[in-house]
Amino acid sequence: MIRYSLKCADDHGFESWFQSSEAFDGLVKARKVSCPVCGSAQVEKVLMAPAVQPSRAAKPVADTARPLATPSSKIEEALLTLRRQVQENSEYVGMGFVNEARRIHNGEAPERAIYGEAKVEEARRLIEDGVPVAPLPFMPQRKVN
């Protein structure tokens, strides 16, 4: 695996992992690599420092890198805020989303804000049937016990 620092035509910087440099070249040529900010498929590698491992005897340097949970852009911060609002103000119904949305729409269940998971075709049928639903720009965090 190889990690590349990339940028798009609009100068948005991001990183991604590839199986090899040939795999990267093939994916870029097929326009399968796109900017996570604007969606542009005009992507190129940018100069990056090599990841050199210190010797075992070397004293470890304090890691000052940003934790992964910390938003790195205004877009990530907005998505995190949206996720929190959805989680705090609605009920997670998991894979039962389609059935529960229909029950609420038909007056068979109490009206309330819900979120969950649905296959694309199921969501399309809900919309065609007039059930007011919208996709979320993030995956729900699965509740475990």
PDB file of C-alpha atoms in Angstrom:
ATOM      1  CA  MET A   1       0.000   0.000   0.000  1.00  0.00           C
ATOM      2  CA  ILE A   2       1.135   3.522  -0.748  1.00  0.00           C
ATOM      3  CA  ARG A   3      -0.236   6.829   0.519  1.00  0.00           C
ATOM      4  CA  TYR A   4      -0.303   9.886  -1.701  1.00  0.00           C
ATOM      5  CA  SER A   5      -0.949  13.513  -0.898  1.00  0.00           C
ATOM      6  CA  LEU A   6      -3.265  14.764  -3.610  1.00  0.00           C
ATOM      7  CA  LYS A   7      -4.930  17.956  -4.751  1.00  0.00           C
ATOM      8  CA  CYS A   8      -7.737  18.715  -7.149  1.00  0.00           C
ATOM      9  CA  ALA A   9      -8.069  21.402  -9.826  1.00  0.00           C
ATOM     10  CA  ASP A  10      -9.618  23.704  -7.170  1.00  0.00           C
ATOM     11  CA  ASP A  11      -6.527  23.230  -4.962  1.00  0.00           C
ATOM     12  CA  HIS A  12      -8.272  21.195  -2.250  1.00  0.00           C
ATOM     13  CA  GLY A  13      -5.694  18.971  -0.555  1.00  0.00           C
ATOM     14  CA  PHE A  14      -6.389  15.417   0.652  1.00  0.00           C
ATOM     15  CA  GLU A  15      -4.691  12.039   1.078  1.00  0.00           C
ATOM     16  CA  SER A  16      -5.564   8.550  -0.074  1.00  0.00           C
ATOM     17  CA  TRP A  17      -4.103   5.040  -0.035  1.00  0.00           C
ATOM     18  CA  PHE A  18      -3.535   2.936  -3.167  1.00  0.00           C
ATOM     19  CA  GLN A  19      -2.401  -0.613  -3.784  1.00  0.00           C
ATOM     20  CA  SER A  20       0.494   0.614  -5.950  1.00  0.00           C
ATOM     21  CA  SER A  21       1.578   3.556  -8.073  1.00  0.00           C
ATOM     22  CA  GLU A  22       0.230   1.687 -11.124  1.00  0.00           C
ATOM     23  CA  ALA A  23      -3.132   1.282  -9.378  1.00  0.00           C
ATOM     24  CA  PHE A  24      -3.188   5.032  -8.672  1.00  0.00           C
ATOM     25  CA  ASP A  25      -2.378   5.848 -12.310  1.00  0.00           C
ATOM     26  CA  GLY A  26      -5.117   3.522 -13.572  1.00  0.00           C
ATOM     27  CA  LEU A  27      -7.741   4.899 -11.199  1.00  0.00           C
ATOM     28  CA  VAL A  28      -6.901   8.509 -12.060  1.00  0.00           C
ATOM     29  CA  LYS A  29      -6.981   7.740 -15.790  1.00  0.00           C
ATOM     30  CA  ALA A  30     -10.421   6.094 -15.342  1.00  0.00           C
ATOM     31  CA  ARG A  31     -11.536   9.178 -13.329  1.00  0.00           C
ATOM     32  CA  LYS A  32     -12.262   6.997 -10.276  1.00  0.00           C
ATOM     33  CA  VAL A  33     -10.351   9.255  -7.852  1.00  0.00           C
ATOM     34  CA  SER A  34     -12.201  12.409  -6.861  1.00  0.00           C
ATOM     35  CA  CYS A  35     -11.839  15.259  -4.400  1.00  0.00           C
ATOM     36  CA  PRO A  36     -13.813  14.656  -1.185  1.00  0.00           C
ATOM     37  CA  VAL A  37     -14.571  18.388  -0.941  1.00  0.00           C
ATOM     38  CA  CYS A  38     -15.808  19.319  -4.433  1.00  0.00           C
ATOM     39  CA  GLY A  39     -15.993  15.998  -6.290  1.00  0.00           C
ATOM     40  CA  SER A  40     -13.574  17.022  -9.046  1.00  0.00           C
ATOM     41  CA  ALA A  41     -11.919  14.095 -10.836  1.00  0.00           C
ATOM     42  CA  GLN A  42      -9.014  16.312 -11.960  1.00  0.00           C
ATOM     43  CA  VAL A  43      -6.612  15.024  -9.312  1.00  0.00           C
ATOM     44  CA  GLU A  44      -2.836  15.045  -9.149  1.00  0.00           C
ATOM     45  CA  LYS A  45      -0.121  14.019  -6.700  1.00  0.00           C
ATOM     46  CA  VAL A  46       1.651  16.718  -4.729  1.00  0.00           C
ATOM     47  CA  LEU A  47       5.124  16.655  -3.264  1.00  0.00           C
ATOM     48  CA  MET A  48       5.226  14.947   0.106  1.00  0.00           C
ATOM     49  CA  ALA A  49       7.891  14.085   2.612  1.00  0.00           C
ATOM     50  CA  PRO A  50       8.780  10.394   2.867  1.00  0.00           C
ATOM     51  CA  ALA A  51       7.680   8.564   5.995  1.00  0.00           C
ATOM     52  CA  VAL A  52      11.020   7.565   7.495  1.00  0.00           C
ATOM     53  CA  GLN A  53      11.006   5.337  10.582  1.00  0.00           C
ATOM     54  CA  PRO A  54      13.542   6.291  13.290  1.00  0.00           C
ATOM     55  CA  SER A  55      15.888   3.636  14.605  1.00  0.00           C
ATOM     56  CA  ARG A  56      14.703   1.546  17.539  1.00  0.00           C
ATOM     57  CA  ALA A  57      17.234   3.254  19.785  1.00  0.00           C
ATOM     58  CA  ALA A  58      15.886   6.703  18.932  1.00  0.00           C
ATOM     59  CA  LYS A  59      13.790   8.394  21.576  1.00  0.00           C
ATOM     60  CA  PRO A  60      10.130   8.722  20.455  1.00  0.00           C
ATOM     61  CA  VAL A  61       9.053  12.228  19.548  1.00  0.00           C
ATOM     62  CA  ALA A  62       5.797  13.503  21.077  1.00  0.00           C
ATOM     63  CA  ASP A  63       2.987  13.164  18.557  1.00  0.00           C
ATOM     64  CA  THR A  64       1.592  16.624  17.902  1.00  0.00           C
ATOM     65  CA  ALA A  65      -0.645  15.485  15.057  1.00  0.00           C
ATOM     66  CA  ARG A  66      -4.329  16.338  15.142  1.00  0.00           C
ATOM     67  CA  PRO A  67      -6.506  13.522  16.510  1.00  0.00           C
ATOM     68  CA  LEU A  68      -8.643  11.863  13.824  1.00  0.00           C
ATOM     69  CA  ALA A  69     -11.841  12.810  15.661  1.00  0.00           C
ATOM     70  CA  THR A  70     -11.025  16.519  15.322  1.00  0.00           C
ATOM     71  CA  PRO A  71     -12.577  18.177  12.231  1.00  0.00           C
ATOM     72  CA  SER A  72      -9.934  19.398   9.793  1.00  0.00           C
ATOM     73  CA  SER A  73     -12.129  21.751   7.738  1.00  0.00           C
ATOM     74  CA  LYS A  74     -15.295  23.815   7.990  1.00  0.00           C
ATOM     75  CA  ILE A  75     -17.134  21.144   6.007  1.00  0.00           C
ATOM     76  CA  GLU A  76     -16.100  18.384   8.445  1.00  0.00           C
ATOM     77  CA  GLU A  77     -17.083  20.640  11.351  1.00  0.00           C
ATOM     78  CA  ALA A  78     -20.517  21.287   9.787  1.00  0.00           C
ATOM     79  CA  LEU A  79     -21.045  17.548   9.211  1.00  0.00           C
ATOM     80  CA  LEU A  80     -20.109  16.795  12.817  1.00  0.00           C
ATOM     81  CA  THR A  81     -22.560  19.455  14.034  1.00  0.00           C
ATOM     82  CA  LEU A  82     -25.298  18.011  11.807  1.00  0.00           C
ATOM     83  CA  ARG A  83     -24.607  14.481  13.071  1.00  0.00           C
ATOM     84  CA  ARG A  84     -24.895  15.662  16.686  1.00  0.00           C
ATOM     85  CA  GLN A  85     -28.161  17.503  15.982  1.00  0.00           C
ATOM     86  CA  VAL A  86     -29.676  14.455  14.272  1.00  0.00           C
ATOM     87  CA  GLN A  87     -28.586  12.125  17.075  1.00  0.00           C
ATOM     88  CA  GLU A  88     -29.835  14.447  19.837  1.00  0.00           C
ATOM     89  CA  ASN A  89     -33.189  15.297  18.227  1.00  0.00           C
ATOM     90  CA  SER A  90     -34.321  12.075  16.586  1.00  0.00           C
ATOM     91  CA  GLU A  91     -34.626   8.367  17.230  1.00  0.00           C
ATOM     92  CA  TYR A  92     -32.313   5.831  15.599  1.00  0.00           C
ATOM     93  CA  VAL A  93     -34.445   2.985  14.195  1.00  0.00           C
ATOM     94  CA  GLY A  94     -31.642   1.173  12.343  1.00  0.00           C
ATOM     95  CA  MET A  95     -32.586  -1.170   9.525  1.00  0.00           C
ATOM     96  CA  GLY A  96     -36.266  -0.742  10.441  1.00  0.00           C
ATOM     97  CA  PHE A  97     -36.224   2.782   9.001  1.00  0.00           C
ATOM     98  CA  VAL A  98     -38.355   2.034   5.913  1.00  0.00           C
ATOM     99  CA  ASN A  99     -41.104   0.291   7.866  1.00  0.00           C
ATOM    100  CA  GLU A 100     -41.152   2.904  10.630  1.00  0.00           C
ATOM    101  CA  ALA A 101     -41.190   5.819   8.144  1.00  0.00           C
ATOM    102  CA  ARG A 102     -44.192   4.231   6.384  1.00  0.00           C
ATOM    103  CA  ARG A 103     -45.979   3.632   9.707  1.00  0.00           C
ATOM    104  CA  ILE A 104     -45.475   7.262  10.747  1.00  0.00           C
ATOM    105  CA  HIS A 105     -46.598   8.515   7.324  1.00  0.00           C
ATOM    106  CA  ASN A 106     -49.740   6.339   7.456  1.00  0.00           C
ATOM    107  CA  GLY A 107     -50.583   7.471  11.006  1.00  0.00           C
ATOM    108  CA  GLU A 108     -49.959   3.994  12.459  1.00  0.00           C
ATOM    109  CA  ALA A 109     -47.097   5.201  14.702  1.00  0.00           C
ATOM    110  CA  PRO A 110     -46.584   8.452  16.634  1.00  0.00           C
ATOM    111  CA  GLU A 111     -45.128  11.266  14.552  1.00  0.00           C
ATOM    112  CA  ARG A 112     -41.508  11.918  15.457  1.00  0.00           C
ATOM    113  CA  ALA A 113     -38.106  12.488  13.884  1.00  0.00           C
ATOM    114  CA  ILE A 114     -36.331   9.242  13.046  1.00  0.00           C
ATOM    115  CA  TYR A 115     -33.184   8.201  11.230  1.00  0.00           C
ATOM    116  CA  GLY A 116     -31.790   4.872  10.218  1.00  0.00           C
ATOM    117  CA  GLU A 117     -30.665   2.834   7.267  1.00  0.00           C
ATOM    118  CA  ALA A 118     -32.314   1.893   3.982  1.00  0.00           C
ATOM    119  CA  LYS A 119     -31.281   0.487   0.654  1.00  0.00           C
ATOM    120  CA  VAL A 120     -31.303   2.988  -2.206  1.00  0.00           C
ATOM    121  CA  GLU A 121     -34.233   1.295  -3.950  1.00  0.00           C
ATOM    122  CA  GLU A 122     -36.278   1.249  -0.724  1.00  0.00           C
ATOM    123  CA  ALA A 123     -35.611   4.949  -0.147  1.00  0.00           C
ATOM    124  CA  ARG A 124     -36.597   5.687  -3.749  1.00  0.00           C
ATOM    125  CA  ARG A 125     -39.927   3.886  -3.231  1.00  0.00           C
ATOM    126  CA  LEU A 126     -40.576   5.908  -0.062  1.00  0.00           C
ATOM    127  CA  ILE A 127     -40.060   9.132  -2.000  1.00  0.00           C
ATOM    128  CA  GLU A 128     -42.261   7.924  -4.885  1.00  0.00           C
ATOM    129  CA  ASP A 129     -44.993   7.125  -2.348  1.00  0.00           C
ATOM    130  CA  GLY A 130     -44.818  10.654  -0.902  1.00  0.00           C
ATOM    131  CA  VAL A 131     -43.087   9.735   2.363  1.00  0.00           C
ATOM    132  CA  PRO A 132     -40.874  12.730   3.272  1.00  0.00           C
ATOM    133  CA  VAL A 133     -37.340  11.334   3.631  1.00  0.00           C
ATOM    134  CA  ALA A 134     -33.871  12.666   2.840  1.00  0.00           C
ATOM    135  CA  PRO A 135     -30.435  11.036   2.772  1.00  0.00           C
ATOM    136  CA  LEU A 136     -27.972  12.011   5.461  1.00  0.00           C
ATOM    137  CA  PRO A 137     -24.417  12.943   4.446  1.00  0.00           C
ATOM    138  CA  PHE A 138     -22.958  10.488   6.958  1.00  0.00           C
ATOM    139  CA  MET A 139     -23.381   6.885   8.050  1.00  0.00           C
ATOM    140  CA  PRO A 140     -25.250   6.414  11.334  1.00  0.00           C
ATOM    141  CA  GLN A 141     -23.128   5.232  14.230  1.00  0.00           C
ATOM    142  CA  ARG A 142     -24.418   1.777  15.013  1.00  0.00           C
ATOM    143  CA  LYS A 143     -25.658   1.372  18.511  1.00  0.00           C
ATOM    144  CA  VAL A 144     -24.148  -1.618  20.256  1.00  0.00           C
ATOM    145  CA  ASN A 145     -25.704  -2.847  23.502  1.00  0.00           C
TER     146      ASN A 145
END
